[in-house]
XYZ file of C-alpha atoms in Angstrom:
728
model
C 0.000 0.000 0.000
C 1.358 3.435 -0.936
C 2.525 5.694 1.909
C -0.249 8.232 1.199
C -2.950 5.563 1.261
C -1.500 3.985 4.402
C -1.488 7.194 6.418
C -4.907 8.271 5.127
C -6.478 4.990 6.218
C -4.535 4.945 9.506
C -5.733 8.457 10.323
C -9.304 7.460 9.523
C -9.207 4.355 11.698
C -7.913 6.419 14.611
C -10.963 8.692 14.558
C -13.312 8.576 17.509
C -16.758 10.158 17.369
C -17.129 13.545 19.017
C -19.269 13.370 22.124
C -22.346 15.525 21.660
C -24.194 16.444 24.831
C -27.907 17.020 24.337
C -29.199 18.755 27.447
C -32.299 20.339 25.947
C -35.305 19.080 24.060
C -35.376 19.849 20.354
C -38.527 21.905 20.839
C -36.663 24.165 23.291
C -33.782 24.723 20.866
C -35.951 25.281 17.803
C -35.580 28.756 16.342
C -33.418 30.087 19.191
C -31.139 31.815 16.661
C -33.924 33.045 14.376
C -35.496 36.498 14.449
C -38.953 35.100 13.782
C -42.456 36.476 14.273
C -42.508 35.601 17.964
C -39.328 37.584 18.634
C -40.536 40.467 16.460
C -43.758 40.629 18.420
C -41.774 40.798 21.649
C -39.364 43.521 20.479
C -41.372 45.716 18.060
C -44.135 48.241 18.605
C -47.611 47.130 17.560
C -47.535 49.318 14.418
C -44.110 48.064 13.379
C -45.096 44.428 13.966
C -48.295 44.846 11.930
C -46.277 46.490 9.146
C -43.779 43.648 8.860
C -46.561 41.040 9.171
C -48.413 42.718 6.300
C -45.211 42.671 4.238
C -44.795 38.955 4.899
C -48.408 37.956 4.254
C -49.531 40.494 1.644
C -46.304 41.742 0.095
C -46.855 45.360 1.141
C -43.893 47.741 1.367
C -42.319 48.644 4.698
C -41.945 52.335 5.479
C -38.335 53.471 6.041
C -39.069 54.693 9.583
C -40.497 51.263 10.412
C -37.447 49.643 8.822
C -35.251 51.669 11.178
C -37.178 50.377 14.162
C -36.992 46.768 12.923
C -33.251 47.131 12.289
C -32.684 48.539 15.769
C -34.616 45.721 17.429
C -32.907 43.109 15.261
C -29.491 44.532 16.166
C -30.228 44.579 19.899
C -31.431 40.991 19.773
C -28.342 39.913 17.812
C -25.918 41.768 20.106
C -27.508 40.098 23.128
C -26.462 36.766 21.607
C -22.830 37.752 21.040
C -23.120 38.738 17.362
C -20.492 41.141 15.993
C -21.288 41.304 12.248
C -24.224 41.258 9.853
C -24.491 40.139 6.247
C -26.987 40.125 3.414
C -27.258 36.386 2.723
C -28.243 35.602 -0.881
C -28.234 32.885 -3.525
C -26.435 34.007 -6.705
C -26.428 31.877 -9.841
C -23.283 30.037 -8.736
C -25.417 27.388 -7.040
C -23.902 28.325 -3.661
C -24.818 30.985 -1.115
C -22.995 34.315 -0.792
C -22.287 36.707 2.047
C -20.161 39.786 2.818
C -19.776 40.509 6.526
C -19.912 44.056 7.943
C -19.363 44.879 11.599
C -22.009 46.700 13.595
C -19.034 48.677 14.920
C -18.585 52.322 13.805
C -16.275 55.072 15.096
C -17.593 58.419 16.284
C -14.330 60.366 16.566
C -12.241 61.238 19.638
C -11.724 57.577 20.425
C -15.461 56.892 20.686
C -17.274 53.971 19.004
C -20.796 52.595 18.767
C -22.701 49.561 17.424
C -24.920 50.876 14.646
C -27.366 49.197 12.259
C -30.156 51.187 10.599
C -33.014 50.591 8.227
C -30.887 51.439 5.184
C -28.388 48.668 6.038
C -31.231 46.238 6.675
C -33.143 46.952 3.491
C -30.362 47.240 0.905
C -26.660 46.691 0.198
C -24.463 46.936 -2.921
C -22.270 43.874 -3.599
C -20.178 43.621 -6.778
C -22.532 42.195 -9.417
C -19.940 41.653 -12.160
C -18.039 39.023 -10.175
C -21.050 36.713 -10.007
C -22.497 34.843 -13.001
C -24.703 37.291 -14.898
C -24.982 35.921 -18.438
C -23.937 39.204 -20.014
C -26.464 41.363 -18.141
C -23.659 43.417 -16.597
C -20.269 44.484 -17.946
C -17.242 44.308 -15.666
C -17.098 48.099 -15.528
C -20.811 48.149 -14.616
C -20.361 46.294 -11.369
C -23.156 47.644 -9.225
C -25.813 45.271 -7.989
C -28.230 45.344 -5.077
C -29.251 42.934 -2.368
C -32.675 43.726 -0.919
C -34.204 42.320 2.266
C -36.780 39.542 1.909
C -38.962 39.851 5.037
C -40.774 36.583 4.225
C -37.640 34.643 5.230
C -36.547 35.466 8.796
C -33.043 36.633 9.700
C -30.891 34.143 11.582
C -27.602 33.976 13.477
C -24.842 31.626 12.405
C -21.659 31.817 14.426
C -21.232 35.494 15.338
C -22.979 36.841 12.237
C -26.553 38.033 11.737
C -27.630 36.705 8.321
C -30.413 38.585 6.519
C -31.965 36.659 3.581
C -32.131 38.895 0.504
C -32.792 38.974 -3.210
C -29.964 39.952 -5.576
C -30.631 42.139 -8.625
C -28.553 44.153 -11.091
C -28.360 47.951 -11.188
C -30.961 47.862 -13.974
C -33.295 45.573 -12.023
C -32.738 42.146 -13.585
C -32.702 39.183 -11.202
C -29.211 37.763 -10.640
C -30.261 35.099 -8.147
C -32.529 32.102 -7.636
C -34.781 33.726 -5.037
C -36.231 36.631 -7.063
C -37.906 34.518 -9.800
C -39.103 32.070 -7.148
C -40.829 34.833 -5.186
C -42.492 36.061 -8.379
C -43.632 32.519 -9.253
C -45.035 32.034 -5.744
C -46.992 35.255 -6.102
C -48.337 34.022 -9.450
C -49.473 30.661 -8.048
C -51.031 32.421 -5.054
C -53.122 34.725 -7.246
C -54.162 31.984 -9.692
C -54.961 29.382 -7.032
C -56.995 31.783 -4.874
C -59.154 32.647 -7.890
C -59.914 28.937 -8.470
C -60.457 28.273 -4.747
C -63.264 30.840 -4.781
C -65.354 28.271 -6.698
C -65.298 26.121 -3.559
C -64.689 28.452 -0.609
C -65.177 32.215 -0.737
C -63.165 32.646 2.471
C -59.823 31.715 0.921
C -57.581 34.764 0.631
C -54.145 33.208 0.172
C -52.591 29.996 -1.164
C -49.059 28.970 -0.263
C -46.930 26.510 -2.177
C -45.264 24.145 0.272
C -42.048 22.208 -0.205
C -40.500 19.312 1.628
C -37.087 18.321 0.319
C -35.265 15.068 1.017
C -31.496 15.608 1.043
C -29.318 12.618 0.138
C -25.561 12.774 0.651
C -22.372 10.759 1.216
C -20.144 11.084 4.301
C -16.483 10.320 3.581
C -13.565 10.701 5.962
C -11.632 13.874 5.179
C -8.247 12.099 5.230
C -9.416 9.708 2.528
C -10.822 12.558 0.452
C -7.537 14.475 0.720
C -5.767 11.610 -1.000
C -8.149 11.761 -3.974
C -7.572 14.852 -6.178
C -10.648 13.995 -8.260
C -13.000 14.195 -5.254
C -11.300 17.360 -4.001
C -11.641 19.201 -7.310
C -14.801 17.754 -8.894
C -16.825 16.243 -6.036
C -16.733 12.761 -7.567
C -14.370 9.916 -8.382
C -13.254 10.106 -12.016
C -11.732 6.642 -11.821
C -11.688 3.687 -9.466
C -12.623 0.046 -9.864
C -15.761 -1.185 -8.141
C -15.350 -2.812 -4.755
C -16.042 -6.561 -4.615
C -18.777 -5.701 -2.141
C -20.942 -2.709 -2.936
C -24.642 -2.341 -2.223
C -25.752 -5.675 -3.641
C -26.691 -7.122 -0.252
C -28.940 -4.132 0.578
C -27.475 -4.275 4.079
C -26.808 -0.550 4.469
C -30.297 0.743 3.587
C -32.186 1.664 6.783
C -29.487 -0.180 8.759
C -28.003 0.869 12.081
C -26.386 4.271 11.637
C -22.592 4.074 12.233
C -21.337 5.755 15.416
C -19.309 8.495 13.708
C -22.139 9.272 11.292
C -24.608 9.375 14.193
C -22.426 11.823 16.111
C -22.282 14.016 13.018
C -26.057 13.837 12.538
C -26.797 14.745 16.153
C -24.462 17.735 15.988
C -25.989 18.787 12.671
C -29.548 18.449 13.959
C -28.760 20.613 16.986
C -27.469 23.362 14.680
C -30.550 22.969 12.497
C -32.847 23.340 15.487
C -31.147 26.584 16.507
C -31.506 27.873 12.923
C -35.184 26.924 12.697
C -34.623 24.212 10.068
C -37.234 21.596 11.060
C -35.240 18.434 10.259
C -37.124 15.347 11.345
C -35.934 12.215 9.528
C -32.490 10.592 9.261
C -31.493 7.187 7.894
C -28.953 5.172 5.942
C -29.516 5.264 2.196
C -28.902 2.442 -0.304
C -25.198 2.937 -1.056
C -22.444 2.434 1.551
C -21.720 5.650 3.490
C -24.798 7.287 1.921
C -27.412 8.928 4.133
C -30.545 11.061 3.966
C -32.234 13.716 6.064
C -35.608 15.338 5.571
C -37.526 18.164 7.280
C -41.127 18.934 8.040
C -42.713 20.736 5.074
C -42.563 24.544 4.948
C -43.647 27.404 2.718
C -41.606 26.991 -0.469
C -39.479 30.149 -0.243
C -38.452 29.391 3.330
C -37.863 25.724 2.476
C -35.536 26.714 -0.377
C -33.603 29.055 1.923
C -33.363 26.357 4.560
C -32.033 23.794 2.116
C -29.371 26.193 0.806
C -28.412 27.035 4.395
C -28.442 23.373 5.384
C -25.847 22.442 2.764
C -23.540 25.169 4.092
C -24.070 24.000 7.668
C -23.515 20.343 6.711
C -20.093 21.229 5.282
C -19.087 23.180 8.392
C -20.273 20.523 10.838
C -18.490 17.870 8.769
C -15.176 19.646 9.374
C -15.649 19.226 13.143
C -16.101 15.495 12.652
C -13.290 15.033 10.112
C -15.786 14.242 7.368
C -16.328 15.554 3.870
C -19.928 15.738 2.632
C -20.364 14.765 -1.012
C -23.452 16.325 -2.608
C -22.524 15.277 -6.148
C -25.320 13.319 -7.814
C -22.987 10.441 -8.774
C -19.755 10.433 -6.762
C -19.087 6.711 -7.224
C -19.550 4.591 -10.317
C -21.506 1.390 -9.861
C -23.479 2.385 -6.762
C -26.474 4.635 -6.247
C -26.108 8.369 -6.620
C -27.952 11.048 -4.670
C -31.093 13.035 -5.390
C -33.118 15.691 -3.628
C -36.775 14.759 -3.932
C -38.965 17.867 -3.942
C -42.356 17.162 -2.352
C -44.725 19.903 -3.473
C -48.266 20.858 -2.549
C -50.590 23.861 -2.188
C -52.383 24.925 0.978
C -54.842 27.695 1.796
C -54.864 30.221 4.609
C -57.959 28.361 5.856
C -55.813 25.303 6.582
C -56.719 23.112 3.581
C -54.190 21.096 1.604
C -55.505 21.438 -1.950
C -53.930 18.129 -2.983
C -55.593 16.207 -0.208
C -59.244 15.113 -0.445
C -61.728 16.065 2.264
C -64.862 14.719 3.856
C -67.365 16.112 1.350
C -67.879 15.762 -2.413
C -67.286 19.507 -2.748
C -63.861 19.350 -1.087
C -63.029 16.310 -3.223
C -64.019 18.165 -6.385
C -61.650 20.903 -5.282
C -58.941 18.245 -4.823
C -59.583 16.857 -8.309
C -59.442 20.341 -9.774
C -55.936 21.016 -8.483
C -54.810 17.420 -8.997
C -55.846 17.303 -12.670
C -54.640 20.825 -13.407
C -51.199 19.918 -12.084
C -51.074 16.847 -14.314
C -52.164 18.962 -17.287
C -49.461 21.556 -16.487
C -46.756 18.870 -16.465
C -48.163 17.276 -19.615
C -48.014 20.557 -21.524
C -44.625 21.622 -20.169
C -42.709 18.413 -19.563
C -39.704 19.597 -21.569
C -39.499 22.833 -19.580
C -39.660 20.896 -16.314
C -36.899 18.566 -17.516
C -34.687 21.582 -18.250
C -34.835 22.746 -14.608
C -33.025 19.631 -13.360
C -30.339 19.611 -16.061
C -26.721 19.822 -14.924
C -23.416 18.167 -15.719
C -23.535 16.241 -12.442
C -27.198 15.164 -12.660
C -26.565 13.781 -16.157
C -24.585 10.959 -14.539
C -27.560 10.019 -12.363
C -30.710 10.368 -14.479
C -31.660 7.138 -16.164
C -28.974 5.144 -14.331
C -31.445 2.480 -13.103
C -31.423 4.066 -9.655
C -33.060 7.395 -10.483
C -35.904 8.528 -12.713
C -35.151 8.668 -16.435
C -34.668 11.902 -18.355
C -38.202 11.370 -19.735
C -40.821 13.216 -17.697
C -43.923 11.248 -16.708
C -46.528 11.345 -13.936
C -47.432 8.379 -11.739
C -50.770 8.497 -9.900
C -51.488 4.821 -9.102
C -54.138 2.396 -10.305
C -56.964 3.674 -8.096
C -56.715 7.303 -9.134
C -56.305 6.221 -12.743
C -59.709 4.513 -12.429
C -61.192 7.709 -10.972
C -59.917 9.732 -13.933
C -61.289 7.124 -16.349
C -64.711 7.489 -14.707
C -64.561 11.280 -14.994
C -63.500 11.050 -18.615
C -66.879 9.535 -19.433
C -68.864 12.455 -18.018
C -71.531 13.703 -20.426
C -70.636 16.715 -22.505
C -72.619 19.767 -21.401
C -75.021 19.767 -18.470
C -74.941 16.675 -16.280
C -78.140 14.799 -15.544
C -79.226 14.739 -11.882
C -78.566 10.975 -11.716
C -75.121 11.306 -13.274
C -74.206 14.098 -10.901
C -75.418 12.053 -7.922
C -73.524 8.940 -9.059
C -70.371 10.990 -9.561
C -70.523 12.560 -6.136
C -71.471 9.365 -4.280
C -69.564 6.676 -6.200
C -66.535 8.490 -7.624
C -65.749 11.846 -6.052
C -67.126 10.964 -2.632
C -64.978 7.832 -2.303
C -61.612 9.430 -3.046
C -60.465 9.560 0.615
C -61.023 5.799 0.955
C -59.255 5.208 -2.353
C -56.201 7.168 -1.260
C -56.177 5.500 2.143
C -55.703 2.101 0.512
C -53.495 3.276 -2.345
C -50.024 2.791 -0.904
C -48.262 2.018 -4.205
C -45.138 4.064 -4.876
C -43.378 4.039 -8.225
C -39.715 4.732 -7.476
C -38.928 4.987 -11.193
C -41.273 7.920 -11.817
C -39.785 11.427 -11.950
C -43.077 13.051 -10.884
C -45.310 10.943 -8.676
C -48.447 11.614 -6.646
C -47.852 10.267 -3.147
C -51.104 10.730 -1.254
C -51.378 14.458 -0.580
C -48.539 15.920 -2.634
C -46.549 15.479 -5.818
C -42.982 14.280 -5.486
C -40.542 15.616 -8.093
C -37.939 12.883 -7.741
C -35.560 13.892 -10.537
C -34.036 16.947 -8.800
C -30.292 16.552 -8.209
C -28.824 16.383 -4.695
C -26.653 19.493 -5.015
C -29.224 21.575 -6.910
C -30.844 24.726 -5.608
C -34.525 23.812 -5.172
C -35.567 27.277 -6.390
C -34.923 26.377 -10.025
C -37.440 23.490 -10.320
C -39.833 25.161 -7.864
C -39.927 28.345 -9.956
C -40.868 26.374 -13.045
C -43.360 24.050 -11.340
C -45.249 26.856 -9.639
C -45.209 28.888 -12.862
C -46.648 26.174 -15.097
C -49.348 25.304 -12.549
C -50.218 28.999 -12.147
C -50.539 29.369 -15.929
C -52.685 26.246 -16.077
C -55.012 27.426 -13.305
C -55.494 30.771 -15.070
C -56.513 28.926 -18.242
C -58.778 26.592 -16.275
C -60.656 29.454 -14.660
C -61.095 31.193 -18.006
C -62.597 28.032 -19.527
C -64.909 27.367 -16.574
C -66.109 30.982 -16.500
C -66.776 30.845 -20.245
C -69.002 27.777 -19.831
C -70.871 29.409 -16.942
C -71.368 32.684 -18.803
C -71.930 31.491 -22.373
C -73.444 28.030 -21.897
C -75.466 28.912 -18.817
C -73.982 25.961 -16.940
C -73.925 25.546 -13.224
C -70.481 25.762 -11.660
C -70.139 22.000 -10.946
C -71.178 21.101 -14.496
C -68.661 23.560 -15.940
C -65.858 22.269 -13.706
C -66.591 18.623 -14.599
C -66.698 19.442 -18.310
C -63.335 21.203 -18.302
C -61.709 18.540 -16.145
C -62.980 15.842 -18.475
C -61.232 17.468 -21.437
C -58.051 17.918 -19.424
C -58.008 14.214 -18.567
C -58.241 13.346 -22.264
C -55.461 15.773 -23.178
C -53.129 14.680 -20.370
C -53.018 10.928 -20.960
C -49.686 11.293 -22.736
C -47.843 12.085 -19.516
C -49.457 9.399 -17.311
C -47.381 6.244 -16.904
C -47.675 3.526 -14.266
C -44.946 1.117 -15.389
C -41.184 0.698 -15.083
C -39.471 3.950 -16.025
C -36.092 2.208 -16.174
C -37.027 -0.163 -18.984
C -36.232 0.230 -22.687
C -39.905 -0.425 -23.434
C -40.854 2.879 -21.790
C -38.291 4.760 -23.842
C -39.875 3.405 -27.014
C -43.408 4.050 -25.745
C -42.518 7.600 -24.703
C -41.180 8.288 -28.184
C -44.489 7.109 -29.685
C -46.345 9.442 -27.325
C -44.225 12.375 -28.432
C -42.567 12.944 -25.059
C -39.117 14.501 -25.067
C -36.067 12.466 -24.071
C -33.298 15.013 -23.636
C -30.576 12.812 -22.211
C -27.934 15.441 -21.598
C -27.771 19.016 -20.362
C -27.011 20.824 -23.656
C -30.072 19.152 -25.202
C -32.289 19.797 -22.190
C -31.389 23.469 -21.773
C -32.243 24.442 -25.368
C -35.914 24.733 -24.463
C -35.203 27.381 -21.819
C -35.004 30.132 -24.425
C -37.902 28.879 -26.543
C -40.793 31.197 -27.397
C -42.989 29.066 -25.162
C -40.727 29.497 -22.127
C -40.305 33.228 -22.639
C -44.052 33.725 -23.128
C -44.819 31.721 -19.970
C -42.454 33.631 -17.723
C -43.211 37.051 -19.172
C -46.990 36.567 -18.957
C -46.702 35.706 -15.262
C -44.090 38.373 -14.546
C -41.610 35.760 -13.285
C -38.736 36.649 -15.644
C -38.233 38.714 -18.770
C -36.438 37.659 -21.947
C -33.141 39.193 -20.796
C -33.185 37.281 -17.510
C -34.127 34.037 -19.274
C -31.349 34.363 -21.857
C -28.841 35.210 -19.122
C -29.707 32.062 -17.182
C -29.385 29.954 -20.295
C -25.908 31.370 -20.944
C -24.876 30.847 -17.316
C -26.071 27.240 -17.172
C -24.444 26.356 -20.491
C -21.182 27.970 -19.377
C -21.303 26.097 -16.092
C -21.801 22.818 -17.947
C -18.776 23.556 -20.114
C -16.603 24.502 -17.146
C -17.633 21.431 -15.131
C -16.742 19.082 -17.970
C -13.565 21.061 -18.685
C -12.382 20.781 -15.066
C -13.164 17.055 -14.963
C -11.201 16.541 -18.181
C -8.179 18.381 -16.825
C -8.244 16.521 -13.511
C -8.683 13.140 -15.184
C -5.797 13.824 -17.588
C -3.585 14.842 -14.664
C -4.395 11.767 -12.552
C -4.086 9.379 -15.501
C -0.702 10.660 -16.646
C 0.867 11.761 -13.359
C -0.475 9.126 -10.967
C -1.714 6.042 -12.779
C 0.754 5.694 -15.663
C 3.946 6.289 -13.581
C 2.718 3.749 -11.006
C 1.983 1.228 -13.744
C 5.440 1.746 -15.237
C 7.026 1.323 -11.799
C 5.259 -2.000 -11.328
C 6.060 -3.006 -14.901
C 9.757 -2.411 -14.158
C 9.467 -4.717 -11.124
C 8.015 -7.395 -13.392
C 10.750 -6.857 -15.964
C 13.429 -7.344 -13.304
C 11.607 -10.471 -12.167
C 11.523 -11.793 -15.743
C 15.247 -11.116 -16.148
C 15.942 -13.130 -12.996
C 13.771 -16.003 -14.179
C 15.577 -16.037 -17.509
C 18.886 -16.475 -15.714
C 17.542 -19.396 -13.669
C 15.249 -21.075 -16.223
C 16.957 -20.343 -19.537
C 15.417 -23.275 -21.462
C 11.908 -23.090 -19.979
C 12.001 -19.311 -19.549
C 8.889 -18.445 -21.602
C 6.813 -21.118 -19.886
C 7.885 -20.165 -16.379
C 7.555 -16.375 -16.961
C 4.378 -16.486 -19.069
C 2.171 -14.793 -16.415
C 4.681 -11.980 -15.914
C 5.171 -11.475 -19.651
C 1.392 -11.326 -20.170
C 1.121 -8.785 -17.359
C 3.869 -6.656 -18.866
C 2.088 -6.702 -22.219
C -1.327 -5.930 -20.716
C 0.096 -3.014 -18.744
C 1.781 -1.659 -21.866
C -1.467 -1.804 -23.843
C -3.374 0.061 -21.125
C -0.625 2.687 -20.842
C -0.666 3.259 -24.610
C -4.451 3.578 -24.655
C -4.465 5.987 -21.718
C -1.816 8.192 -23.286
C -3.534 8.228 -26.697
C -6.958 8.992 -25.256
C -5.731 11.718 -22.899
C -4.008 13.344 -25.878
C -7.187 13.082 -27.939
C -9.316 14.471 -25.088
C -6.932 17.394 -24.599
C -6.910 18.223 -28.312
C -10.715 18.016 -28.505
C -10.946 20.313 -25.515
C -8.617 22.839 -27.104
C -10.672 22.820 -30.313
C -13.910 23.252 -28.366
C -12.434 26.211 -26.473
C -12.044 28.104 -29.755
C -15.820 28.066 -30.320
C -17.577 31.285 -29.282
C -21.204 30.166 -29.512
C -21.968 28.753 -26.051
C -24.565 26.266 -27.359
C -22.219 24.789 -29.974
C -19.342 24.753 -27.496
C -21.418 22.868 -24.889
C -22.406 20.253 -27.495
C -18.761 19.804 -28.486
C -17.809 19.190 -24.874
C -20.743 16.817 -24.466
C -20.135 14.816 -27.646
C -16.342 14.919 -28.130
C -14.743 15.498 -24.727
C -16.958 13.857 -22.120
C -17.307 10.437 -23.891
C -13.534 9.936 -23.601
C -13.790 10.025 -19.797
C -15.211 6.499 -19.687
C -12.602 5.159 -22.127
C -9.730 6.603 -20.087
C -11.338 5.383 -16.887
C -11.719 1.858 -18.261
C -7.987 1.450 -18.818
C -7.065 3.132 -15.512
C -9.443 0.832 -13.636
C -7.972 -2.214 -15.382
C -4.517 -1.146 -14.247
C -5.827 -0.851 -10.680
C -6.571 -4.587 -10.829
C -3.186 -5.427 -12.320
C -0.789 -3.236 -10.344
C 0.564 -4.257 -6.932
C -1.694 -2.897 -4.191
C 1.406 -1.754 -2.299
C 2.187 0.660 -5.134
C -1.277 1.947 -6.095
C -1.357 5.661 -5.142
C -5.098 6.317 -4.878
C -7.513 5.348 -2.127
C -9.649 2.534 -3.529
C -13.434 2.195 -3.500
C -13.392 -0.504 -0.818
C -11.381 1.826 1.430
C -13.494 4.924 0.781
C -16.831 3.203 1.216
C -16.121 0.709 3.981
C -13.519 2.382 6.220
C -15.519 3.706 9.178
């Protein structure tokens, strides 16, 4: 075993779990470091509290004098907890979070100083916009951008810093972050859903989109990671032969959580409680050293913020425990990758989950309305939804017989399929009294019982109905949830607007009663949405062929998937709802294409370096050992030399062939990369990287992995899969 591998494994084996003392109940810790409504009510005047509450619930503007009072109270609360700095915490289009810390401290002259924080610092700051991805919106010499306070997401303390969630926009007003379009989409779905809810309950004044994410991740010892340049620089292993034992015994899934991992989880959960992140579930996932955590559902904007914050916190807590968290969707070949299932629903301010049936036919008709409209929205926009989960890293996971395929489909289960089939046969026009009675008693009225018994789950479906929510299973583990949530809420909002227009037209022009009009429109939607419904095995080749017959898109890689983002349909959708304009849409397309190119470019460079500077020299070193051995055998067994040394000679030849192939392919990959870099059009350049650079990764890996099996384990320089995945 190489010296580096030996010491990395030795250091790992010497680890002992940190002892975490839990002296308080989780409920007592929850939100202790969050400036939430309860703390605002305690520290603000009645007028100021009502002003900020109105801003949160109705989107009204906060007067500057009120902002000053909020800032003063927020500062006093933060200082009482040992805070020294504040920051506008935002989510630029890098995929990570961003923050610039400023001290509350200010000088007053004559050796005097004071802690100061006013409404202007709370409401707005000016970070450098040109240094973040902007897709050409800003020139380098036009650097000004603004962060603006989002009162719907409460401020929180992490370490000694008060973090204020904000949006991030350019000097000319274009969104440069994930949060701004999401907030606009949430406003759109609120307005559209409330209008439809009025058919069923006049008291509804607001509809919130809720989100519950499930975060999958790998925990790897930091010493082992440090010995792998590919994991350090790309987040995944670019080479490495499969371990003899992987996940085939299914013995890790839901198994006893290892002691070190448990200590990490307990420490992490304590931090989450303090930050108001309502984590609830933890368990082993399918692959070795893979785990999952999930929270209680929250309003979508807050849930997105909490997930972005969580990933930062997970990294920091991991350092305490000598771990490295891998969020990459496919860090290890041959075992399951990681996703981030987005569980989505809609709920009213009257406490009703719109995707959950009720006790009356009327509430169940409301459920069917939102249920069928969501299916119709996905059916009509499946390619747009697919584009929101496209990334260089998620390409390795989608369709890998462990995750949903790149083809979008909706799973609803056999029982609900039968319900939709019944509704499809509703009479056109006004329903007869008997038909309406039969529908309400035998179909609509029995939905709660149907769902109670319908426990089927299709793990191969990218978009599945799971009882009282839809689960978007294709989202990647390191993705920002805002991207898919912006699109999903937008397409459903657009669909609900169209639904209401059609129902109102039937009521006004055809003199139909409301129920008749609703049933008629839903019936047509069921007929038009059959293309997207699929109950079978999404992993099978048969589905790929069937999907092609149905006309569903199958964009297998990111450059293909992203093309639709700048289509007339996408631009019209976002502009109509006020979510994004054409400039913002084009900028995001450019940014995501550029990121794809850079990710593949970095992986190519790292792989070339490891192959030529680590693998090949080690193979040659071992080959020289064999050659010396063969020379010795020739001296001893001159007559029978070839027979006695056959195994060594074959090994020498095999090693030579692999070395030649590695060298040739690395040269070809490098040349293809250089040619691609000369292309200015980002779309063409991304396709060149996808089609001419990336495919060589597997070829190079194949020969490197073969050498791993041939070369003496004592010489091999890289930590192997069995050591990464099974060293505790």
